[in-house]
Short mmCIF file of C-alpha atoms and ligand atoms in Angstrom, two decimals:
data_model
loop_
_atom_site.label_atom_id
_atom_site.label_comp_id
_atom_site.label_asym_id
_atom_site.label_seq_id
_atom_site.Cartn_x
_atom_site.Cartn_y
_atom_site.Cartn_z
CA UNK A 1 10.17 38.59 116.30
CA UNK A 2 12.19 37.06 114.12
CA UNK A 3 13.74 33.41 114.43
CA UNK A 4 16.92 34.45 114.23
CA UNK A 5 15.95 37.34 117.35
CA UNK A 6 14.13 34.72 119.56
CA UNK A 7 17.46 32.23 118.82
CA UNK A 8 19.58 35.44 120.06
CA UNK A 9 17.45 37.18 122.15
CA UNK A 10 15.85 35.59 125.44
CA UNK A 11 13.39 37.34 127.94
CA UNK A 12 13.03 36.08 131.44
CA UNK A 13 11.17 37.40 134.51
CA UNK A 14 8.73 40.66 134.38
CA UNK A 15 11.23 42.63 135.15
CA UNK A 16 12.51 41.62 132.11
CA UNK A 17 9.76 42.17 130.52
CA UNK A 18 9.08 45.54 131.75
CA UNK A 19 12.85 46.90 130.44
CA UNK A 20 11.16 45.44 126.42
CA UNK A 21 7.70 46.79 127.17
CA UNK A 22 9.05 50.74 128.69
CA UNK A 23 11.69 52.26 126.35
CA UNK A 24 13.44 54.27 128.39
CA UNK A 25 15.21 57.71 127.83
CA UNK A 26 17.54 56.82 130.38
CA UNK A 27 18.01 53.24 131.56
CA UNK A 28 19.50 54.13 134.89
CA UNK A 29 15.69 55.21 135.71
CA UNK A 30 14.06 52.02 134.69
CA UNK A 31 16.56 49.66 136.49
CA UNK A 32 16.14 51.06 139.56
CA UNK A 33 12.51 51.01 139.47
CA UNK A 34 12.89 47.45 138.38
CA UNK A 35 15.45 46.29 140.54
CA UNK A 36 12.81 47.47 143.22
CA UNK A 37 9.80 45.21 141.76
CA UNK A 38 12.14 42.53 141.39
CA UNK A 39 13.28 40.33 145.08
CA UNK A 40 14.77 37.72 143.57
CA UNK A 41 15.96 36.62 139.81
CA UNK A 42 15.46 33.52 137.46
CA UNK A 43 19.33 32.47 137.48
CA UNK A 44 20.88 32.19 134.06
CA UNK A 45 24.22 31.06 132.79
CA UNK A 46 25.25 31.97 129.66
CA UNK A 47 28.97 30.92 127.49
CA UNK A 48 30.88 30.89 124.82
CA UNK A 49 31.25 28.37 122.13
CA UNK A 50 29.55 24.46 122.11
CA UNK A 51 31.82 23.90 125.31
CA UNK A 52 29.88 26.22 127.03
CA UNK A 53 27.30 23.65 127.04
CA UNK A 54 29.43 21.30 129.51
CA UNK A 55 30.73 24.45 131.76
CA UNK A 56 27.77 25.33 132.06
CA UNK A 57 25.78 22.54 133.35
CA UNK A 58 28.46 22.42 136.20
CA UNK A 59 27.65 26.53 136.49
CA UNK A 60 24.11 25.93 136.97
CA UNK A 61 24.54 23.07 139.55
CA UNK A 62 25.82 26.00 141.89
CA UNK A 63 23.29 28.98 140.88
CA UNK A 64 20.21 26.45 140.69
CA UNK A 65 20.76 25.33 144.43
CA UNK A 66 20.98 29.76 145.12
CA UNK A 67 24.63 29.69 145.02
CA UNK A 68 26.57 32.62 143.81
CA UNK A 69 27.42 33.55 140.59
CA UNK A 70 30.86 33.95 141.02
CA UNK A 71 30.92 30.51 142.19
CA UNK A 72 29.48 29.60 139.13
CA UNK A 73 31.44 31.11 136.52
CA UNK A 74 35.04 29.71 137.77
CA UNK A 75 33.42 26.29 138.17
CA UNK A 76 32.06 26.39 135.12
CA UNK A 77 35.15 27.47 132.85
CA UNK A 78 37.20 25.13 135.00
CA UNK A 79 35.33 22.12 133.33
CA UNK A 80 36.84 23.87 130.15
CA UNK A 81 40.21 24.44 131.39
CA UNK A 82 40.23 20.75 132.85
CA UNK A 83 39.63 18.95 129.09
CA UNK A 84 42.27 17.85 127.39
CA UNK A 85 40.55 17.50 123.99
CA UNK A 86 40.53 21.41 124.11
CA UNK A 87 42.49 23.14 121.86
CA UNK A 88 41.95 27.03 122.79
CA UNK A 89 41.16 26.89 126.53
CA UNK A 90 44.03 25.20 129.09
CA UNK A 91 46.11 22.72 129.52
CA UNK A 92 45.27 21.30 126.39
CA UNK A 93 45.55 24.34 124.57
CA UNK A 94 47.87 25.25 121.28
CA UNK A 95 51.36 27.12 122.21
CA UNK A 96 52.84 29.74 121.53
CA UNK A 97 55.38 30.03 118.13
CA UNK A 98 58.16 28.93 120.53
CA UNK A 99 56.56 25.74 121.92
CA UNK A 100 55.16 27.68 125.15
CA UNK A 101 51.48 26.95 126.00
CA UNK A 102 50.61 30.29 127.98
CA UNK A 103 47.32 30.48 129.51
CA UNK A 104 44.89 34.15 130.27
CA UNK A 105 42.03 34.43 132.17
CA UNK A 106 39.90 37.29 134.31
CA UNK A 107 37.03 37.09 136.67
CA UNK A 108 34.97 39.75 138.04
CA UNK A 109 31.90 39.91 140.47
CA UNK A 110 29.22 42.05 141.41
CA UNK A 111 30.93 43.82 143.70
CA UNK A 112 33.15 44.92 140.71
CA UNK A 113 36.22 43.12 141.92
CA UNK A 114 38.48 41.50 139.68
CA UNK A 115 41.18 39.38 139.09
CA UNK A 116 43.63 38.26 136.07
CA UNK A 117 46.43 36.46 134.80
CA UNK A 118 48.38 36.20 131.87
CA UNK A 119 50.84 34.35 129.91
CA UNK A 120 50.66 31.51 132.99
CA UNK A 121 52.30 28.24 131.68
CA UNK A 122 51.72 25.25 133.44
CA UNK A 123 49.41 25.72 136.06
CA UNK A 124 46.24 23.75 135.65
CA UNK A 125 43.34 26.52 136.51
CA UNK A 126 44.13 30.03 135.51
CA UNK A 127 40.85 31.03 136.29
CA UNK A 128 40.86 30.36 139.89
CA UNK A 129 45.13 31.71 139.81
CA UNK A 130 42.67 34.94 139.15
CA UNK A 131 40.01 34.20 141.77
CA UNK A 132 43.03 34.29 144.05
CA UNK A 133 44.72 37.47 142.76
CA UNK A 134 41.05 39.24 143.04
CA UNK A 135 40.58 38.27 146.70
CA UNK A 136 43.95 37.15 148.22
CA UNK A 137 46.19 40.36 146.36
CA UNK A 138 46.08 44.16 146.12
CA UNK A 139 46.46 44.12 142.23
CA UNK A 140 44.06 42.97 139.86
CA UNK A 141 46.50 41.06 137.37
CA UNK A 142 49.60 38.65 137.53
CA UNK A 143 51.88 37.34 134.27
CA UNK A 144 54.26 35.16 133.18
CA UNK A 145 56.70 34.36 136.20
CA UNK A 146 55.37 36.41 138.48
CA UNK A 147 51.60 34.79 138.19
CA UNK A 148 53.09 31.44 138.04
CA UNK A 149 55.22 31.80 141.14
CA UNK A 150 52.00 32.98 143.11
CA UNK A 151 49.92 30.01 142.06
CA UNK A 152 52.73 27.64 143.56
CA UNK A 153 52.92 29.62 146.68
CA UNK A 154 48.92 29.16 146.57
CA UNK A 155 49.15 25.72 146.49
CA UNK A 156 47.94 25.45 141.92
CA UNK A 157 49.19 22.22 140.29
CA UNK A 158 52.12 21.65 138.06
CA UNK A 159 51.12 20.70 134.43
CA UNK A 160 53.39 19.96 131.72
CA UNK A 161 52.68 21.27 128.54
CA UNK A 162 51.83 21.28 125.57
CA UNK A 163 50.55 17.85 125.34
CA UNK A 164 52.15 15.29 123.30
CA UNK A 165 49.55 15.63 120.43
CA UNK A 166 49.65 19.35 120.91
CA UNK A 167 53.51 19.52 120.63
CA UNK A 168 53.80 17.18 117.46
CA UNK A 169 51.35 19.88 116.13
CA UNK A 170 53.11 22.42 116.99
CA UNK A 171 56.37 20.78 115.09
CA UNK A 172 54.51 20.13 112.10
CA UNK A 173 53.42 24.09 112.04
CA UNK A 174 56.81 24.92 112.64
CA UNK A 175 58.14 23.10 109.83
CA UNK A 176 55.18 23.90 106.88
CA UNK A 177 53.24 27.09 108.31
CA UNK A 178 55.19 29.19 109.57
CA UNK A 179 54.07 32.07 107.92
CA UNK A 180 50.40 31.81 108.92
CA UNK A 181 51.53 33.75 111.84
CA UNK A 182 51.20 36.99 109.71
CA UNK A 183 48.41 36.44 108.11
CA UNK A 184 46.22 34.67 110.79
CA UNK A 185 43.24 32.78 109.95
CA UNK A 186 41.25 32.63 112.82
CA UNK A 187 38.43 29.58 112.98
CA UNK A 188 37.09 27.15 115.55
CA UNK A 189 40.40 25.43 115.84
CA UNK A 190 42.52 28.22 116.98
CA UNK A 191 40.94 30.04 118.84
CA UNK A 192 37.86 29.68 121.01
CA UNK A 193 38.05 31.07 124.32
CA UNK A 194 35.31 30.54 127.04
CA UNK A 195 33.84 33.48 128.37
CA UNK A 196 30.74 32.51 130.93
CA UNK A 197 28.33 35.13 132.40
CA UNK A 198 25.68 34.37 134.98
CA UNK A 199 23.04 35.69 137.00
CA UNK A 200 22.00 34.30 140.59
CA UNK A 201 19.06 34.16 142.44
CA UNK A 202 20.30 37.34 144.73
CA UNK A 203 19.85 39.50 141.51
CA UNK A 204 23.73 39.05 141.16
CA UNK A 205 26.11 39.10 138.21
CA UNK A 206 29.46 37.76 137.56
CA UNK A 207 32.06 36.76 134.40
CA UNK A 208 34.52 34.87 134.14
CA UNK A 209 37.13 34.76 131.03
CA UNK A 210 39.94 31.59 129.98
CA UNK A 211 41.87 31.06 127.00
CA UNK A 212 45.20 29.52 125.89
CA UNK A 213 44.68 32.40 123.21
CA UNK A 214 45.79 32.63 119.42
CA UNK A 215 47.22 29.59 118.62
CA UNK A 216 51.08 29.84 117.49
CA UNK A 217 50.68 33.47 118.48
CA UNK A 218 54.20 35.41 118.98
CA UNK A 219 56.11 34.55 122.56
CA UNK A 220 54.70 37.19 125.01
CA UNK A 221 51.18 38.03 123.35
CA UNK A 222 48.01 38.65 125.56
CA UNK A 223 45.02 39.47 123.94
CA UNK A 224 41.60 40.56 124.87
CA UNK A 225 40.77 37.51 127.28
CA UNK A 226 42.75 38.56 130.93
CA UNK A 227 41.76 41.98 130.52
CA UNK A 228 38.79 43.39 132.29
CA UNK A 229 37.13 45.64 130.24
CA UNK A 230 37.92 44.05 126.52
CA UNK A 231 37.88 40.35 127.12
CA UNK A 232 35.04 40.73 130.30
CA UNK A 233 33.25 43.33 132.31
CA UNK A 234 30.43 42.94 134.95
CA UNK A 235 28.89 46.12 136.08
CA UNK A 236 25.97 44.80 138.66
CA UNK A 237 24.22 47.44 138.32
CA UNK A 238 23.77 47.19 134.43
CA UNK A 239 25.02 43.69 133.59
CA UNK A 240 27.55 41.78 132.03
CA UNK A 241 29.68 41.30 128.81
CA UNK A 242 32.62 39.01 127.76
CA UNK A 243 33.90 38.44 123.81
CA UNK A 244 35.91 36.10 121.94
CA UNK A 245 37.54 36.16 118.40
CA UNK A 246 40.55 38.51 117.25
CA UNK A 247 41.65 39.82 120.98
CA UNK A 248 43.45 42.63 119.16
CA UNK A 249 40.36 43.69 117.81
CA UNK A 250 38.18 43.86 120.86
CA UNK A 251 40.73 45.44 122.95
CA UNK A 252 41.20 48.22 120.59
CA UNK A 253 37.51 49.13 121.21
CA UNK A 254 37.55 48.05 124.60
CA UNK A 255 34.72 45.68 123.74
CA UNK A 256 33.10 44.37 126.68
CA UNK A 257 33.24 47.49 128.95
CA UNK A 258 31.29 49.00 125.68
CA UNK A 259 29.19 46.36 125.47
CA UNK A 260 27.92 47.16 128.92
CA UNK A 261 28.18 51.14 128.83
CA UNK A 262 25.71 50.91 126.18
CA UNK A 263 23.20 48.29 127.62
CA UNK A 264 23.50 51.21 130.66
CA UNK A 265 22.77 54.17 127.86
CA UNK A 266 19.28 51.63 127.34
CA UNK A 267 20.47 49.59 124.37
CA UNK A 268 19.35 46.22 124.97
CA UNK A 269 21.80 43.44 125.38
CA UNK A 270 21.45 42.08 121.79
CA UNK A 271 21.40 45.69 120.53
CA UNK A 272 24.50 46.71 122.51
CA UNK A 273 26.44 43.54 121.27
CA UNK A 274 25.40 44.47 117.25
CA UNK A 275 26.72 48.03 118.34
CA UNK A 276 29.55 47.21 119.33
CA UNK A 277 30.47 44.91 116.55
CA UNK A 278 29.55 47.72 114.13
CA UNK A 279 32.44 49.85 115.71
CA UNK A 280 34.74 46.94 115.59
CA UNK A 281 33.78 46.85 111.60
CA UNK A 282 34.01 50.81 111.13
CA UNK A 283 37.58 50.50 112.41
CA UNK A 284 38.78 47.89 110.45
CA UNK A 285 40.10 48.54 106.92
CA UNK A 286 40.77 45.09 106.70
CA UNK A 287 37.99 42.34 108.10
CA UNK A 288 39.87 39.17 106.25
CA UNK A 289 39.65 36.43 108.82
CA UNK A 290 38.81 39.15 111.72
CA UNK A 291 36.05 37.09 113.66
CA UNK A 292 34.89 38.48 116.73
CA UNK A 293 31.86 37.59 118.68
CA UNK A 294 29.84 39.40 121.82
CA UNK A 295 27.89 37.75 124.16
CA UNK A 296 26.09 40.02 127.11
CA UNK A 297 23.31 39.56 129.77
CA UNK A 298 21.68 42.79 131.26
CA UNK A 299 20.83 42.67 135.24
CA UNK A 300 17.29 40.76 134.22
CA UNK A 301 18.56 38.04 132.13
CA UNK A 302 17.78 39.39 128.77
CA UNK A 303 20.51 37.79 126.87
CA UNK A 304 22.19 39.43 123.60
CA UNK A 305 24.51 37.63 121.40
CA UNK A 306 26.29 39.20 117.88
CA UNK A 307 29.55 38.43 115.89
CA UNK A 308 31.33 39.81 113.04
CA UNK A 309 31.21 37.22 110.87
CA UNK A 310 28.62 33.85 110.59
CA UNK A 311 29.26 30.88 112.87
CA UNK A 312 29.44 32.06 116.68
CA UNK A 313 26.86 30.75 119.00
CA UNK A 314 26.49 29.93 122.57
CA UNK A 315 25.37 28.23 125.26
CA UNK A 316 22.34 29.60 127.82
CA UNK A 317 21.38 27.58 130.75
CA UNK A 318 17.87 28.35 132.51
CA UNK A 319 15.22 26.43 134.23
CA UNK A 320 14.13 25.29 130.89
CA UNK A 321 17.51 23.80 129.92
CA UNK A 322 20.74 24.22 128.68
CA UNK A 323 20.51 25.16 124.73
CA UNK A 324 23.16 25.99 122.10
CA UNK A 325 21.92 28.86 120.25
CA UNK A 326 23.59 30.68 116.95
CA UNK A 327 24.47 34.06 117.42
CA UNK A 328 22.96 36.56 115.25
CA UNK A 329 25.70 38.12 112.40
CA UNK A 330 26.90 40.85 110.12
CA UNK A 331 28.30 38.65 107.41
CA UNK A 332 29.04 35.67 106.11
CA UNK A 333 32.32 34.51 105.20
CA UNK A 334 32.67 34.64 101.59
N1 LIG B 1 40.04 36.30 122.30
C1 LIG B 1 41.07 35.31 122.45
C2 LIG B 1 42.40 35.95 122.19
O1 LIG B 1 42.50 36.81 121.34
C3 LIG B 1 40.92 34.12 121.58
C4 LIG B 1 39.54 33.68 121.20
O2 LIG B 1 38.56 34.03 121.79
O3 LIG B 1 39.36 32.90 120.31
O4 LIG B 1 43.35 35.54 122.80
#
């Protein structure tokens, strides 16, 4: 295996080991005879981005102690959500072109329930706004008024935003940059949205998905993030996928959801993640700037990571630590 494979590419368990060893014609087969061998899992957490690193250390402190993982992925992207210092993920994050800082997120569990919201402005954890729509509603997504009114009914904080710094940015991008709204260039300070995926010691799966999304983006865009399926999907009988970069992109090929259907067709998570990124490519004329990154975990922890362009990695908690790894790529930037 190649450095590059064993950065990306992480095998835990022998059940795990059994789904590299067998190839099968049809992966439905080998799960179940897996799921069967296998009582209990190695717990994993696995996110987006450097600040995964911090989200997840909180993630693991509730699936190392045999919480669930759906605990563990909104605590964990909260941590995200709560710092200030972040410019693509909560209250700290960039606006909108009009000076609105609206917030997405999505969680789903293993019982393949799910909640979202999007364009939220000031409420402090959009994540857990979509906890509450999954379990407290009969719909699966909230925006803009409507979400925010329903987090102050539930008892969500105020926030005012953006923050000072963020809004004197803002001003100075209104005034010299304005037209780097039509020709985006997307990079680590613009947008970086957490997406967290983990694996408890029940054998279960869950994601969770939060973003203040493309910075200086037009009033009333949602991209990929709040929408199960592109931004994050957790099928527990397969596994999990979430994806960051160009939302456009990744909702056009309904990224995640194909990210799983094709660890379920017996694609391996890394193999499923460098599929999918290949159709994202194919239907693309133009790739300028169009960064877009996979991350997925199949029901045994194997752990896949690929983007469209160099410099995506992530961060994988397990009971050997909590390691920032660089995703594996199709090209580099120039
Ligand atoms: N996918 C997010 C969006 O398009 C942003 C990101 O991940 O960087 O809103």
């Amino acid at each position: 295996m190649s450095d590059l494979k064993r950065r990306t590419f992480f095998k835990l368990g022998l059940a795990g080991a059994a789904l590299s060893i067998f190839k099968p014609s049809r992966a439905g087969e080998l799960l179940e005879e897996s799921t069967m061998r296998v009582q209990r899992s190695e717990p994993i957490v696995i996110s987006t981005w450097k600040h995964g690193l911090e989200a997840n250390d909180e993630a693991w402190k509730v699936i190392s102690s045999g919480g669930a993982a759906l605990d563990a992925v909104e605590n964990g992207v909260k941590v995200t959500e709560a710092d200030i210092t972040n410019r693509s993920v909560g209250i700290g994050g960039r606006p909108d072109s009009d000076g609105h800082v609206t917030l997405d997120a999505c969680i789903m569990d293993h019982n393949s329930k799910c909640g979202a919201v999007a364009c939220l402005e000031g409420i402090d954890h959009p994540i857990s706004v979509a906890r509450k729509v999954m379990e407290e509603t009969p719909h699966v997504m909230l925006v803009g008024d409507g979400a925010r009114e329903f987090a102050l009914e539930k008892g969500f904080n105020k926030t005012k935003t953006p923050l000072k710094e963020v809004k004197k940015d803002w001003k100075d991008w209104k005034k010299e940059e304005k037209d780097k709204l039509k020709n985006p260039i997307i990079n680590h300070e613009n947008h970086d949205t957490i997406g967290m995926l983990a694996l408890d010691t029940n054998g279960n799966l869950s994601g969770s998905c939060t973003t203040s999304g493309w910075g200086y983006k037009l009033p009333g865009r949602v991209g990929d993030s709040p929408i199960i399926g592109a931004g994050l999907f957790v099928d527990n009988e397969i596994g999990a996928a979430c994806a960051t970069g160009m939302g456009e992109a990744v909702i056009r090929i309904a990224g995640s959801h194909t990210v799983v259907e094709l660890m379920r067709q017996g694609n391996s998570p890394q193999k499923a993640c460098e599929i999918a990124v290949e159709r994202i490519i194919e239907k693309h004329d133009d790739l300028m700037g169009l960064q877009v990154g996979f991350l997925a975990l199949d029901k045994f922890g194997n752990v896949g990571a690929h983007s469209v362009y160099y410099g995506f990695n992530y961060a994988a908690h397990t009971e050997d630590g909590n390691n920032l790894i660089d995703a594996s790529f199709d090209r580099n930037w120039d």
